[in-house]
Amino acid sequence: MPPTDQTKRIDSLYTLKAVCSFFVVTIHTTFFLKGWFLFIVGVAVPCFLAITGYFLYSDSREQELKKCKKGAAKAFKTSLLFFAFYWCIYSALGRHYTCTDLLINLVTGLKICSPMWYLAALWEALLLFWLIRKYAPRLIYYLPILVCLTYTLSTHGASLFCHMNTGTLDALRLNAIVTALPCLCIGYLIHKHKDWIFERINIIVCLSLSLLALIAEEYVSAKYHLPSSYIYLFTYPSVVMILLFCVKFPHFKIPVLNYIGIHHSANIYYFHMAVFVGLEQIGVLPSRWETVLVWLACIPVSMLFNTSTKLLSSLFKRFKGPTDCQNIKNNA
């Protein structure tokens, strides 16, 4: 979601997006240092979604509704592009998909390349947010409670639904209602009430406490072999505090990461599985530095993609010809 005039100077959010893109790659690859920051990687996708929700807020309901529709349309087009992209890749590697698979993938994003569930959930959640903002805006204050369900299904789903296969369980938890929509609402409410929040809490202290609690929870889970995943009980409180920290300190940035966050973080998410497959095919992987190699290799791929799309957009505009308004003006 593009920044508005109110939020365009929050450089820290773009640094956060770059870090989160690394965490996403960490989840889907191996890394010999992974155990040192396993407790924090689960904030990645919730942060991405919450940032989108943050940028949804404005002083005008009509502007918010317009942003929802525009964002949903963009996410839907992007989902179609990358679903087709991964269909080509995995079909070339010998996988076969039925028409039913493709239809299910359009709705869930899980059938072809499972990390692309994010795009399907995003456009669906934005449409749901549009409906809620238009007809039941008070509901936005209650929807963040759904993160309790997200945590339960992510961490304890295999125990609670032991007879359910992994694909079905993933469909239950990785979707617009359970995961995407509550995170959009969290980001939206943070933007709407940030001044009220800053008057009442010390962000540095609260962020430190939430991260310490997250570390302690991961330690206890590992020591006593408790059910665990990348989503912990304190993951979502940490997401809230991380986002509030970025808003409180908008000029905090790490230059290289800030650049990556602005221009490449989304593409790293979209392309990292393709890059992983490519590096695996040419024999670079597996490696104890797998996460780092994939993340770094995604950056030139993103550069090429951005350059190509800009070139195609420029060519399209050039050959599109004058619009009807221009024709009327020229004929006047």
Short mmCIF file of C-alpha atoms in Angstrom, two decimals:
data_model
loop_
_atom_site.label_atom_id
_atom_site.label_comp_id
_atom_site.label_asym_id
_atom_site.label_seq_id
_atom_site.Cartn_x
_atom_site.Cartn_y
_atom_site.Cartn_z
CA MET A 1 0.00 0.00 0.00
CA PRO A 2 1.63 3.30 -1.02
CA PRO A 3 2.30 5.84 1.72
CA THR A 4 0.18 8.92 2.16
CA ASP A 5 1.43 12.41 2.93
CA GLN A 6 1.04 11.62 6.62
CA THR A 7 3.24 8.52 6.53
CA LYS A 8 5.71 8.98 3.69
CA ARG A 9 8.56 10.03 6.04
CA ILE A 10 8.41 6.90 8.22
CA ASP A 11 11.73 5.47 7.04
CA SER A 12 11.81 3.02 9.92
CA LEU A 13 8.87 1.10 8.44
CA TYR A 14 10.87 0.43 5.28
CA THR A 15 13.85 -0.77 7.29
CA LEU A 16 11.42 -3.06 9.13
CA LYS A 17 10.09 -4.40 5.80
CA ALA A 18 13.61 -5.29 4.71
CA VAL A 19 14.28 -7.15 7.96
CA CYS A 20 10.93 -8.94 7.66
CA SER A 21 11.77 -10.04 4.10
CA PHE A 22 14.90 -11.71 5.52
CA PHE A 23 12.78 -13.41 8.19
CA VAL A 24 10.38 -14.73 5.54
CA VAL A 25 13.29 -16.29 3.64
CA THR A 26 14.58 -17.69 6.95
CA ILE A 27 11.28 -19.51 7.53
CA HIS A 28 11.46 -21.31 4.18
CA THR A 29 15.19 -22.08 4.07
CA THR A 30 17.92 -23.46 6.33
CA PHE A 31 20.57 -21.42 8.12
CA PHE A 32 23.09 -22.61 10.69
CA LEU A 33 22.42 -19.53 12.86
CA LYS A 34 18.65 -19.87 12.62
CA GLY A 35 18.29 -21.04 16.21
CA TRP A 36 19.60 -17.74 17.54
CA PHE A 37 16.68 -15.69 16.22
CA LEU A 38 13.98 -18.33 15.79
CA PHE A 39 11.86 -16.52 18.38
CA ILE A 40 11.44 -13.39 16.23
CA VAL A 41 10.99 -14.61 12.64
CA GLY A 42 7.26 -15.15 13.15
CA VAL A 43 6.65 -11.38 13.27
CA ALA A 44 7.50 -11.08 9.54
CA VAL A 45 4.16 -11.62 7.80
CA PRO A 46 2.08 -10.00 10.59
CA CYS A 47 4.32 -6.93 10.30
CA PHE A 48 3.89 -6.80 6.52
CA LEU A 49 0.12 -6.96 6.92
CA ALA A 50 0.03 -4.48 9.81
CA ILE A 51 2.08 -1.99 7.78
CA THR A 52 -0.48 -2.28 4.99
CA GLY A 53 -3.23 -1.65 7.54
CA TYR A 54 -1.32 1.34 8.90
CA PHE A 55 -1.27 2.95 5.47
CA LEU A 56 -5.00 2.31 5.02
CA TYR A 57 -5.92 4.90 7.62
CA SER A 58 -6.66 8.49 6.64
CA ASP A 59 -8.93 11.27 7.88
CA SER A 60 -11.48 10.47 5.19
CA ARG A 61 -13.66 7.37 5.04
CA GLU A 62 -13.95 7.72 1.28
CA GLN A 63 -10.17 7.80 0.94
CA GLU A 64 -9.89 4.66 3.06
CA LEU A 65 -12.48 2.85 0.96
CA LYS A 66 -10.66 3.94 -2.19
CA LYS A 67 -7.36 2.63 -0.82
CA CYS A 68 -8.97 -0.71 0.01
CA LYS A 69 -10.33 -1.17 -3.51
CA LYS A 70 -7.12 -0.02 -5.15
CA GLY A 71 -4.99 -2.23 -2.90
CA ALA A 72 -7.25 -5.25 -3.43
CA ALA A 73 -7.13 -4.82 -7.21
CA LYS A 74 -3.33 -4.55 -7.17
CA ALA A 75 -2.93 -7.57 -4.88
CA PHE A 76 -5.31 -9.63 -7.03
CA LYS A 77 -3.39 -8.81 -10.22
CA THR A 78 -0.10 -9.58 -8.49
CA SER A 79 -1.48 -12.88 -7.21
CA LEU A 80 -2.52 -13.91 -10.73
CA LEU A 81 0.93 -12.99 -12.06
CA PHE A 82 2.85 -14.99 -9.48
CA PHE A 83 0.46 -17.93 -9.45
CA ALA A 84 1.05 -18.24 -13.20
CA PHE A 85 4.79 -17.73 -12.68
CA TYR A 86 5.07 -20.54 -10.12
CA TRP A 87 2.74 -22.77 -12.13
CA CYS A 88 5.21 -22.54 -15.01
CA ILE A 89 8.20 -23.22 -12.75
CA TYR A 90 6.79 -26.21 -10.92
CA SER A 91 5.15 -27.66 -14.03
CA ALA A 92 8.57 -27.56 -15.72
CA LEU A 93 9.93 -29.49 -12.73
CA GLY A 94 7.36 -32.23 -13.27
CA ARG A 95 4.48 -31.31 -11.00
CA HIS A 96 0.97 -31.68 -12.34
CA TYR A 97 -2.09 -29.64 -11.39
CA THR A 98 -5.75 -30.27 -12.05
CA CYS A 99 -8.32 -27.59 -12.83
CA THR A 100 -9.59 -28.05 -9.26
CA ASP A 101 -6.10 -27.38 -7.93
CA LEU A 102 -5.87 -24.16 -9.93
CA LEU A 103 -9.28 -23.01 -8.73
CA ILE A 104 -8.40 -23.74 -5.10
CA ASN A 105 -5.10 -21.94 -5.58
CA LEU A 106 -6.89 -18.84 -6.83
CA VAL A 107 -8.81 -18.67 -3.54
CA THR A 108 -6.17 -19.90 -1.07
CA GLY A 109 -2.82 -19.48 -2.84
CA LEU A 110 -1.65 -22.73 -1.23
CA LYS A 111 -1.81 -25.30 -4.02
CA ILE A 112 1.09 -24.25 -6.25
CA CYS A 113 3.57 -22.26 -4.13
CA SER A 114 2.33 -22.17 -0.54
CA PRO A 115 4.02 -18.88 0.54
CA MET A 116 1.84 -17.15 -2.05
CA TRP A 117 -1.11 -17.63 0.30
CA TYR A 118 -0.18 -14.12 1.43
CA LEU A 119 -1.33 -12.53 -1.83
CA ALA A 120 -4.65 -14.38 -1.88
CA ALA A 121 -5.31 -13.53 1.75
CA LEU A 122 -4.32 -9.90 1.20
CA TRP A 123 -6.74 -9.05 -1.62
CA GLU A 124 -9.54 -10.93 0.12
CA ALA A 125 -8.83 -9.21 3.45
CA LEU A 126 -8.78 -5.79 1.80
CA LEU A 127 -12.21 -6.42 0.30
CA LEU A 128 -13.50 -7.60 3.69
CA PHE A 129 -11.99 -4.50 5.31
CA TRP A 130 -13.78 -2.36 2.70
CA LEU A 131 -17.12 -3.96 3.64
CA ILE A 132 -16.47 -3.57 7.37
CA ARG A 133 -15.24 0.02 7.08
CA LYS A 134 -18.29 0.95 5.02
CA TYR A 135 -21.03 -0.85 6.93
CA ALA A 136 -19.72 -1.87 10.39
CA PRO A 137 -16.67 0.26 11.31
CA ARG A 138 -16.88 -0.52 15.04
CA LEU A 139 -16.06 -4.13 14.19
CA ILE A 140 -12.48 -3.06 13.39
CA TYR A 141 -11.87 -2.69 17.14
CA TYR A 142 -12.84 -6.32 17.83
CA LEU A 143 -11.24 -8.16 14.91
CA PRO A 144 -7.67 -8.08 16.34
CA ILE A 145 -8.92 -10.60 18.92
CA LEU A 146 -8.78 -13.15 16.10
CA VAL A 147 -4.99 -13.34 16.55
CA CYS A 148 -5.77 -15.67 19.47
CA LEU A 149 -7.25 -18.06 16.91
CA THR A 150 -4.25 -17.52 14.64
CA TYR A 151 -1.88 -18.45 17.46
CA THR A 152 -3.96 -21.48 18.47
CA LEU A 153 -4.15 -22.90 14.95
CA SER A 154 -0.50 -22.17 14.18
CA THR A 155 1.02 -23.53 17.37
CA HIS A 156 -1.49 -26.06 18.67
CA GLY A 157 -3.44 -26.92 15.51
CA ALA A 158 -1.59 -30.20 14.91
CA SER A 159 -2.41 -31.33 18.47
CA LEU A 160 -6.01 -30.14 18.46
CA PHE A 161 -6.76 -31.51 15.00
CA CYS A 162 -4.49 -34.53 14.93
CA HIS A 163 -6.51 -36.26 12.21
CA MET A 164 -6.38 -33.24 9.89
CA ASN A 165 -3.78 -33.22 7.13
CA THR A 166 -1.26 -30.40 6.87
CA GLY A 167 -2.81 -28.88 3.77
CA THR A 168 -6.23 -28.51 5.38
CA LEU A 169 -4.73 -27.11 8.58
CA ASP A 170 -2.74 -24.57 6.56
CA ALA A 171 -5.93 -23.52 4.76
CA LEU A 172 -7.62 -22.98 8.14
CA ARG A 173 -4.94 -20.67 9.50
CA LEU A 174 -3.35 -19.01 6.45
CA ASN A 175 -6.29 -17.05 5.10
CA ALA A 176 -7.91 -13.64 4.99
CA ILE A 177 -10.11 -13.98 8.08
CA VAL A 178 -7.81 -15.75 10.53
CA THR A 179 -4.49 -14.08 9.70
CA ALA A 180 -4.68 -11.15 7.26
CA LEU A 181 -7.74 -9.21 8.41
CA PRO A 182 -6.85 -8.95 12.13
CA CYS A 183 -3.35 -7.72 11.22
CA LEU A 184 -4.78 -5.09 8.86
CA CYS A 185 -6.99 -3.91 11.72
CA ILE A 186 -4.05 -3.78 14.14
CA GLY A 187 -2.08 -1.54 11.78
CA TYR A 188 -5.10 0.64 11.08
CA LEU A 189 -5.86 1.15 14.79
CA ILE A 190 -2.23 1.92 15.60
CA HIS A 191 -2.29 4.73 13.03
CA LYS A 192 -5.64 6.02 14.21
CA HIS A 193 -4.76 6.07 17.93
CA LYS A 194 -0.98 6.45 17.92
CA ASP A 195 -1.00 9.80 19.76
CA TRP A 196 -3.28 8.42 22.49
CA ILE A 197 -1.02 5.35 22.85
CA PHE A 198 2.21 7.36 23.02
CA GLU A 199 0.81 9.46 25.86
CA ARG A 200 0.20 6.36 27.98
CA ILE A 201 3.05 3.92 27.43
CA ASN A 202 6.83 3.97 27.13
CA ILE A 203 7.51 2.30 23.78
CA ILE A 204 11.12 1.38 24.54
CA VAL A 205 10.20 -0.33 27.81
CA CYS A 206 7.17 -2.13 26.36
CA LEU A 207 9.08 -3.29 23.28
CA SER A 208 11.93 -4.59 25.44
CA LEU A 209 9.53 -6.46 27.72
CA SER A 210 7.61 -8.02 24.82
CA LEU A 211 10.82 -9.22 23.15
CA LEU A 212 12.17 -10.61 26.43
CA ALA A 213 8.87 -12.44 26.95
CA LEU A 214 9.13 -13.80 23.41
CA ILE A 215 12.68 -15.07 24.05
CA ALA A 216 11.59 -16.66 27.32
CA GLU A 217 8.61 -18.33 25.67
CA GLU A 218 10.78 -19.80 22.90
CA TYR A 219 13.30 -21.04 25.48
CA VAL A 220 10.64 -22.72 27.63
CA SER A 221 8.98 -24.28 24.58
CA ALA A 222 12.28 -25.73 23.38
CA LYS A 223 13.42 -26.92 26.82
CA TYR A 224 10.18 -28.69 27.71
CA HIS A 225 9.35 -29.81 24.15
CA LEU A 226 6.06 -27.92 24.10
CA PRO A 227 4.08 -27.46 20.87
CA SER A 228 5.65 -24.59 18.97
CA SER A 229 5.82 -22.88 15.61
CA TYR A 230 7.07 -19.55 14.35
CA ILE A 231 4.04 -17.96 16.03
CA TYR A 232 4.31 -17.66 19.81
CA LEU A 233 1.93 -16.26 22.39
CA PHE A 234 3.94 -13.02 22.52
CA THR A 235 4.45 -12.73 18.77
CA TYR A 236 1.52 -10.38 18.19
CA PRO A 237 2.18 -8.11 21.20
CA SER A 238 5.72 -7.83 19.81
CA VAL A 239 4.34 -6.95 16.36
CA VAL A 240 2.33 -4.13 17.92
CA MET A 241 5.34 -2.80 19.84
CA ILE A 242 7.68 -3.07 16.85
CA LEU A 243 5.26 -1.11 14.69
CA LEU A 244 4.75 1.50 17.41
CA PHE A 245 8.53 1.83 17.76
CA CYS A 246 8.83 2.53 14.03
CA VAL A 247 6.07 5.14 14.19
CA LYS A 248 7.59 6.73 17.30
CA PHE A 249 11.01 6.97 15.64
CA PRO A 250 10.16 7.59 11.97
CA HIS A 251 13.66 8.69 10.94
CA PHE A 252 15.42 5.61 12.29
CA LYS A 253 16.89 3.74 9.35
CA ILE A 254 19.78 1.61 8.18
CA PRO A 255 20.50 3.05 4.71
CA VAL A 256 21.02 -0.18 2.75
CA LEU A 257 18.11 -1.91 4.47
CA ASN A 258 15.93 1.16 3.98
CA TYR A 259 16.62 1.06 0.23
CA ILE A 260 15.83 -2.66 0.10
CA GLY A 261 12.65 -2.12 2.11
CA ILE A 262 11.39 0.55 -0.28
CA HIS A 263 12.25 -1.11 -3.58
CA HIS A 264 12.71 -4.84 -3.03
CA SER A 265 11.12 -6.22 0.16
CA ALA A 266 7.86 -7.26 -1.51
CA ASN A 267 9.67 -8.80 -4.48
CA ILE A 268 11.95 -10.75 -2.15
CA TYR A 269 8.82 -12.31 -0.69
CA TYR A 270 7.35 -13.07 -4.11
CA PHE A 271 10.51 -14.42 -5.74
CA HIS A 272 12.38 -16.15 -2.93
CA MET A 273 10.98 -19.61 -3.64
CA ALA A 274 11.83 -19.29 -7.33
CA VAL A 275 15.35 -18.15 -6.46
CA PHE A 276 15.64 -21.06 -4.02
CA VAL A 277 14.67 -23.53 -6.75
CA GLY A 278 17.06 -21.90 -9.22
CA LEU A 279 20.02 -22.01 -6.84
CA GLU A 280 19.18 -25.60 -5.97
CA GLN A 281 19.06 -26.59 -9.64
CA ILE A 282 22.51 -25.15 -10.39
CA GLY A 283 24.03 -26.81 -7.33
CA VAL A 284 24.59 -23.79 -5.08
CA LEU A 285 22.24 -25.20 -2.46
CA PRO A 286 22.05 -26.78 0.04
CA SER A 287 24.39 -24.63 2.08
CA ARG A 288 24.77 -23.66 5.71
CA TRP A 289 24.37 -20.05 4.43
CA GLU A 290 21.24 -20.92 2.46
CA THR A 291 19.04 -18.13 3.87
CA VAL A 292 21.63 -15.42 3.22
CA LEU A 293 22.38 -16.67 -0.30
CA VAL A 294 18.71 -16.79 -1.29
CA TRP A 295 17.94 -13.37 0.24
CA LEU A 296 20.89 -11.68 -1.47
CA ALA A 297 20.18 -13.38 -4.81
CA CYS A 298 16.60 -12.07 -4.69
CA ILE A 299 17.81 -8.46 -4.83
CA PRO A 300 19.20 -8.49 -8.42
CA VAL A 301 16.16 -10.51 -9.47
CA SER A 302 13.97 -7.77 -7.98
CA MET A 303 16.01 -5.09 -9.74
CA LEU A 304 15.53 -6.85 -13.06
CA PHE A 305 11.81 -7.26 -12.40
CA ASN A 306 11.36 -3.59 -11.43
CA THR A 307 13.27 -2.40 -14.48
CA SER A 308 11.31 -4.70 -16.79
CA THR A 309 7.93 -3.64 -15.43
CA LYS A 310 8.84 0.05 -15.72
CA LEU A 311 9.97 -0.49 -19.31
CA LEU A 312 6.81 -2.39 -20.21
CA SER A 313 4.67 0.27 -18.55
CA SER A 314 6.47 2.99 -20.51
CA LEU A 315 6.04 1.11 -23.79
CA PHE A 316 2.37 0.47 -23.06
CA LYS A 317 1.75 4.16 -22.43
CA ARG A 318 3.64 5.10 -25.58
CA PHE A 319 1.66 2.77 -27.84
CA LYS A 320 -1.66 3.25 -26.08
CA GLY A 321 -2.21 6.50 -27.92
CA PRO A 322 -4.08 9.60 -26.74
CA THR A 323 -6.98 9.19 -24.35
CA ASP A 324 -10.53 10.24 -25.17
CA CYS A 325 -10.03 13.44 -23.16
CA GLN A 326 -6.94 14.27 -25.16
CA ASN A 327 -8.81 13.64 -28.42
CA ILE A 328 -11.61 15.95 -27.35
CA LYS A 329 -9.10 18.61 -26.36
CA ASN A 330 -7.25 18.27 -29.68
CA ASN A 331 -10.48 18.45 -31.68
CA ALA A 332 -11.76 21.51 -29.83
#
